[in-house]
Amino acid sequence: MGRPSRALLTRERIAAAALDVVDELGADGLTMRALAERLGVKAASLYNHVESKEALVDAVSQLVNEEIDHTPLADPDWRAGLAGYAHGYRAVFLRHPNTIALLARRRVEADRALRGYDALLGALGRAGLDPADAAETAAALDYLVLGSALETFTAGFTREPDGYRPEYPALADALSGSFARGGGASGLDGRGFELALRLLLDGIDGRASGKTADRI
């Protein structure tokens, strides 16, 4: 038999399979053995393409980062651009919530990720923030996006709203009121994110306007 026209394994194929494993089994489920089984190969053969588990996680991180769209940050309307970026950023991690535990504490070294943060900080600078405020706002945006993708507000409330009466009337009223706006628990979570993002953008606007007033 001749040699196959395409290699059975590539680094890209291994990374894509690893991301699938994390999506399905969580960060703890990503082992070389589980990945080899997914690909139908021996675990030892993976090391011809990824030298270690750390390198494998780096490859998964690269895949996830490639899904984040940074183009909204170039919008001349900084508020629309930041909102568009935040929505897209959150959508990626809503698709891959299990990667947050795997990637959140890793060093930011990949060129694409660094360029993304550079674009974000540039957009915040154009919004009127000084570099220190821009850095802290970028951190706040990370907390907002990743926190909302990792854990929903409503996940812990397993009863119907009226099931919390009469012991917790304020909670029952709040849940009932939000559910009445539509979408049930997911609607509440979505609107909670939108409110937090709007407050963050308002805060940027207020701080930038205040600095402008100080300079006049």
mmCIF file of C-alpha atoms in Angstrom:
data_model
loop_
_atom_site.group_PDB
_atom_site.id
_atom_site.type_symbol
_atom_site.label_atom_id
_atom_site.label_comp_id
_atom_site.label_asym_id
_atom_site.label_seq_id
_atom_site.Cartn_x
_atom_site.Cartn_y
_atom_site.Cartn_z
ATOM 1 C CA MET A 1 0.000 0.000 0.000
ATOM 2 C CA GLY A 2 1.175 3.544 -0.762
ATOM 3 C CA ARG A 3 1.544 6.186 1.875
ATOM 4 C CA PRO A 4 -1.708 7.961 2.798
ATOM 5 C CA SER A 5 -2.178 11.285 1.040
ATOM 6 C CA ARG A 6 -2.962 13.018 4.352
ATOM 7 C CA ALA A 7 -1.438 12.389 7.761
ATOM 8 C CA LEU A 8 -3.720 10.620 10.168
ATOM 9 C CA LEU A 9 -2.829 13.074 12.918
ATOM 10 C CA THR A 10 -1.967 16.749 12.837
ATOM 11 C CA ARG A 11 -1.569 19.246 15.653
ATOM 12 C CA GLU A 12 -4.707 21.026 14.425
ATOM 13 C CA ARG A 13 -6.794 17.848 14.402
ATOM 14 C CA ILE A 14 -5.564 16.914 17.867
ATOM 15 C CA ALA A 15 -6.387 20.380 19.222
ATOM 16 C CA ALA A 16 -9.897 20.274 17.751
ATOM 17 C CA ALA A 17 -10.513 16.865 19.309
ATOM 18 C CA ALA A 18 -9.169 18.098 22.644
ATOM 19 C CA LEU A 19 -11.595 21.015 22.571
ATOM 20 C CA ASP A 20 -14.434 18.574 21.899
ATOM 21 C CA VAL A 21 -13.337 16.495 24.907
ATOM 22 C CA VAL A 22 -13.311 19.557 27.175
ATOM 23 C CA ASP A 23 -16.713 20.682 25.876
ATOM 24 C CA GLU A 24 -18.209 17.269 26.631
ATOM 25 C CA LEU A 25 -16.306 16.099 29.730
ATOM 26 C CA GLY A 26 -14.967 19.251 31.346
ATOM 27 C CA ALA A 27 -11.405 20.341 32.006
ATOM 28 C CA ASP A 28 -10.661 17.310 34.208
ATOM 29 C CA GLY A 29 -11.731 15.014 31.389
ATOM 30 C CA LEU A 30 -8.904 16.133 29.120
ATOM 31 C CA THR A 31 -6.299 13.386 29.384
ATOM 32 C CA MET A 32 -3.993 11.974 26.749
ATOM 33 C CA ARG A 33 -5.757 8.623 27.088
ATOM 34 C CA ALA A 34 -9.221 10.126 26.574
ATOM 35 C CA LEU A 35 -7.966 12.138 23.629
ATOM 36 C CA ALA A 36 -6.300 9.110 22.028
ATOM 37 C CA GLU A 37 -9.518 7.135 22.366
ATOM 38 C CA ARG A 38 -11.428 9.983 20.728
ATOM 39 C CA LEU A 39 -9.009 9.961 17.799
ATOM 40 C CA GLY A 40 -8.732 6.162 17.591
ATOM 41 C CA VAL A 41 -4.975 6.084 18.129
ATOM 42 C CA LYS A 42 -2.472 5.112 20.810
ATOM 43 C CA ALA A 43 -1.702 7.796 23.369
ATOM 44 C CA ALA A 44 2.024 7.591 22.586
ATOM 45 C CA SER A 45 1.411 8.709 19.006
ATOM 46 C CA LEU A 46 0.018 12.049 20.211
ATOM 47 C CA TYR A 47 3.453 13.049 21.468
ATOM 48 C CA ASN A 48 4.732 13.170 17.901
ATOM 49 C CA HIS A 49 2.581 16.293 17.488
ATOM 50 C CA VAL A 50 2.154 17.784 20.990
ATOM 51 C CA GLU A 51 5.084 17.411 23.326
ATOM 52 C CA SER A 52 3.154 17.659 26.596
ATOM 53 C CA LYS A 53 -0.223 18.231 28.222
ATOM 54 C CA GLU A 54 0.753 21.884 28.618
ATOM 55 C CA ALA A 55 1.368 22.194 24.886
ATOM 56 C CA LEU A 56 -1.995 20.566 24.250
ATOM 57 C CA VAL A 57 -3.768 23.099 26.461
ATOM 58 C CA ASP A 58 -1.923 25.879 24.631
ATOM 59 C CA ALA A 59 -3.270 24.505 21.345
ATOM 60 C CA VAL A 60 -6.817 24.446 22.761
ATOM 61 C CA SER A 61 -6.366 28.010 23.988
ATOM 62 C CA GLN A 62 -5.312 29.074 20.512
ATOM 63 C CA LEU A 63 -8.435 27.513 18.986
ATOM 64 C CA VAL A 64 -10.720 29.280 21.433
ATOM 65 C CA ASN A 65 -8.937 32.602 20.975
ATOM 66 C CA GLU A 66 -9.339 32.306 17.209
ATOM 67 C CA GLU A 67 -13.121 32.332 17.704
ATOM 68 C CA ILE A 68 -13.067 35.724 19.455
ATOM 69 C CA ASP A 69 -13.822 38.518 17.016
ATOM 70 C CA HIS A 70 -11.793 41.651 17.708
ATOM 71 C CA THR A 71 -12.991 43.621 14.687
ATOM 72 C CA PRO A 72 -15.771 45.472 16.607
ATOM 73 C CA LEU A 73 -13.050 47.199 18.631
ATOM 74 C CA ALA A 74 -12.106 49.206 15.534
ATOM 75 C CA ASP A 75 -15.569 50.811 15.400
ATOM 76 C CA PRO A 76 -15.256 54.624 15.596
ATOM 77 C CA ASP A 77 -18.271 54.504 17.937
ATOM 78 C CA TRP A 78 -16.391 53.152 20.947
ATOM 79 C CA ARG A 79 -19.545 52.253 22.859
ATOM 80 C CA ALA A 80 -21.000 50.189 20.005
ATOM 81 C CA GLY A 81 -17.611 48.598 19.398
ATOM 82 C CA LEU A 82 -17.074 47.564 23.012
ATOM 83 C CA ALA A 83 -20.625 46.216 23.255
ATOM 84 C CA GLY A 84 -20.188 44.202 20.060
ATOM 85 C CA TYR A 85 -16.862 42.835 21.256
ATOM 86 C CA ALA A 86 -18.280 41.899 24.674
ATOM 87 C CA HIS A 87 -21.238 40.064 23.132
ATOM 88 C CA GLY A 88 -18.994 38.126 20.766
ATOM 89 C CA TYR A 89 -16.475 37.346 23.516
ATOM 90 C CA ARG A 90 -19.250 36.015 25.747
ATOM 91 C CA ALA A 91 -20.774 33.963 22.921
ATOM 92 C CA VAL A 92 -17.473 32.096 22.486
ATOM 93 C CA PHE A 93 -17.351 31.083 26.130
ATOM 94 C CA LEU A 94 -21.044 30.236 26.226
ATOM 95 C CA ARG A 95 -20.168 27.705 23.503
ATOM 96 C CA HIS A 96 -17.153 26.495 25.465
ATOM 97 C CA PRO A 97 -17.866 27.148 29.175
ATOM 98 C CA ASN A 98 -15.728 24.220 30.306
ATOM 99 C CA THR A 99 -12.644 25.865 28.864
ATOM 100 C CA ILE A 100 -12.840 28.736 31.339
ATOM 101 C CA ALA A 101 -11.479 26.641 34.213
ATOM 102 C CA LEU A 102 -8.795 25.282 31.889
ATOM 103 C CA LEU A 103 -7.639 28.582 30.410
ATOM 104 C CA ALA A 104 -8.524 31.434 32.771
ATOM 105 C CA ARG A 105 -5.378 31.282 34.907
ATOM 106 C CA ARG A 106 -2.923 30.604 32.092
ATOM 107 C CA ARG A 107 -0.307 33.099 31.013
ATOM 108 C CA VAL A 108 -1.346 35.253 28.072
ATOM 109 C CA GLU A 109 1.446 34.614 25.569
ATOM 110 C CA ALA A 110 -0.175 33.784 22.223
ATOM 111 C CA ASP A 111 0.190 36.579 19.682
ATOM 112 C CA ARG A 112 -3.518 36.627 18.810
ATOM 113 C CA ALA A 113 -4.554 36.934 22.475
ATOM 114 C CA LEU A 114 -2.010 39.698 23.096
ATOM 115 C CA ARG A 115 -3.159 41.556 19.987
ATOM 116 C CA GLY A 116 -6.736 41.236 21.221
ATOM 117 C CA TYR A 117 -5.923 42.833 24.556
ATOM 118 C CA ASP A 118 -3.902 45.517 22.787
ATOM 119 C CA ALA A 119 -6.910 46.295 20.563
ATOM 120 C CA LEU A 120 -9.219 46.392 23.590
ATOM 121 C CA LEU A 121 -6.939 48.736 25.519
ATOM 122 C CA GLY A 122 -6.584 50.923 22.442
ATOM 123 C CA ALA A 123 -10.367 51.159 22.139
ATOM 124 C CA LEU A 124 -10.653 52.069 25.813
ATOM 125 C CA GLY A 125 -8.020 54.743 25.301
ATOM 126 C CA ARG A 126 -9.993 56.187 22.402
ATOM 127 C CA ALA A 127 -13.029 56.213 24.697
ATOM 128 C CA GLY A 128 -11.118 58.682 26.867
ATOM 129 C CA LEU A 129 -9.632 56.486 29.600
ATOM 130 C CA ASP A 130 -6.046 56.892 30.732
ATOM 131 C CA PRO A 131 -3.868 53.734 30.557
ATOM 132 C CA ALA A 132 -4.369 52.729 34.204
ATOM 133 C CA ASP A 133 -8.162 53.117 33.997
ATOM 134 C CA ALA A 134 -8.139 51.236 30.682
ATOM 135 C CA ALA A 135 -6.294 48.305 32.266
ATOM 136 C CA GLU A 136 -8.733 48.128 35.180
ATOM 137 C CA THR A 137 -11.726 48.404 32.846
ATOM 138 C CA ALA A 138 -10.360 45.579 30.676
ATOM 139 C CA ALA A 139 -10.090 43.463 33.822
ATOM 140 C CA ALA A 140 -13.671 44.348 34.762
ATOM 141 C CA LEU A 141 -14.861 43.345 31.298
ATOM 142 C CA ASP A 142 -13.075 39.983 31.615
ATOM 143 C CA TYR A 143 -14.726 39.385 34.991
ATOM 144 C CA LEU A 144 -18.126 40.249 33.574
ATOM 145 C CA VAL A 145 -17.874 38.126 30.432
ATOM 146 C CA LEU A 146 -16.171 35.060 31.882
ATOM 147 C CA GLY A 147 -18.188 35.112 35.092
ATOM 148 C CA SER A 148 -21.487 35.289 33.222
ATOM 149 C CA ALA A 149 -20.453 32.439 30.920
ATOM 150 C CA LEU A 150 -19.156 30.223 33.717
ATOM 151 C CA GLU A 151 -22.070 30.488 36.116
ATOM 152 C CA THR A 152 -25.585 31.795 35.641
ATOM 153 C CA PHE A 153 -27.404 33.738 38.340
ATOM 154 C CA THR A 154 -30.494 31.541 38.111
ATOM 155 C CA ALA A 155 -28.779 28.127 38.174
ATOM 156 C CA GLY A 156 -29.085 27.876 41.949
ATOM 157 C CA PHE A 157 -32.785 28.699 42.092
ATOM 158 C CA THR A 158 -34.435 25.385 41.281
ATOM 159 C CA ARG A 159 -37.972 26.163 42.473
ATOM 160 C CA GLU A 160 -40.656 28.015 40.608
ATOM 161 C CA PRO A 161 -40.734 31.633 41.855
ATOM 162 C CA ASP A 162 -43.822 31.130 44.007
ATOM 163 C CA GLY A 163 -42.118 28.133 45.605
ATOM 164 C CA TYR A 164 -40.016 30.575 47.623
ATOM 165 C CA ARG A 165 -43.058 32.090 49.320
ATOM 166 C CA PRO A 166 -43.743 32.884 52.109
ATOM 167 C CA GLU A 167 -40.244 32.463 53.577
ATOM 168 C CA TYR A 168 -38.444 34.551 50.939
ATOM 169 C CA PRO A 169 -40.997 37.029 49.570
ATOM 170 C CA ALA A 170 -38.522 39.477 48.037
ATOM 171 C CA LEU A 171 -36.831 36.663 46.141
ATOM 172 C CA ALA A 172 -40.178 35.324 44.927
ATOM 173 C CA ASP A 173 -41.270 38.785 43.772
ATOM 174 C CA ALA A 174 -37.975 39.432 41.971
ATOM 175 C CA LEU A 175 -37.943 36.134 40.117
ATOM 176 C CA SER A 176 -41.625 36.390 39.222
ATOM 177 C CA GLY A 177 -41.205 39.939 37.969
ATOM 178 C CA SER A 178 -38.256 39.093 35.745
ATOM 179 C CA PHE A 179 -39.780 35.869 34.424
ATOM 180 C CA ALA A 180 -42.873 37.878 33.444
ATOM 181 C CA ARG A 181 -40.652 39.866 31.066
ATOM 182 C CA GLY A 182 -40.089 36.711 29.061
ATOM 183 C CA GLY A 183 -37.534 33.974 28.595
ATOM 184 C CA GLY A 184 -37.760 32.452 32.054
ATOM 185 C CA ALA A 185 -34.412 31.834 33.764
ATOM 186 C CA SER A 186 -32.349 32.307 30.599
ATOM 187 C CA GLY A 187 -34.127 35.598 29.929
ATOM 188 C CA LEU A 188 -33.239 36.837 33.398
ATOM 189 C CA ASP A 189 -29.600 35.818 32.948
ATOM 190 C CA GLY A 190 -29.373 37.488 29.548
ATOM 191 C CA ARG A 191 -30.906 40.725 30.784
ATOM 192 C CA GLY A 192 -28.619 40.640 33.811
ATOM 193 C CA PHE A 193 -25.603 40.534 31.516
ATOM 194 C CA GLU A 194 -26.990 43.337 29.362
ATOM 195 C CA LEU A 195 -27.603 45.497 32.442
ATOM 196 C CA ALA A 196 -24.104 44.885 33.796
ATOM 197 C CA LEU A 197 -22.558 45.686 30.419
ATOM 198 C CA ARG A 198 -24.628 48.854 30.097
ATOM 199 C CA LEU A 199 -23.566 49.983 33.584
ATOM 200 C CA LEU A 200 -19.931 49.296 32.710
ATOM 201 C CA LEU A 201 -20.210 51.319 29.503
ATOM 202 C CA ASP A 202 -21.955 54.128 31.386
ATOM 203 C CA GLY A 203 -19.129 54.068 33.903
ATOM 204 C CA ILE A 204 -16.540 54.371 31.140
ATOM 205 C CA ASP A 205 -18.474 57.284 29.670
ATOM 206 C CA GLY A 206 -18.751 59.008 33.035
ATOM 207 C CA ARG A 207 -15.103 58.572 33.919
ATOM 208 C CA ALA A 208 -13.911 59.703 30.491
ATOM 209 C CA SER A 209 -16.245 62.719 30.569
ATOM 210 C CA GLY A 210 -15.009 63.625 34.024
ATOM 211 C CA LYS A 211 -11.397 63.576 32.872
ATOM 212 C CA THR A 212 -12.312 65.753 29.900
ATOM 213 C CA ALA A 213 -14.016 68.246 32.206
ATOM 214 C CA ASP A 214 -10.938 68.321 34.457
ATOM 215 C CA ARG A 215 -8.784 69.306 31.502
ATOM 216 C CA ILE A 216 -11.044 72.177 30.426
#
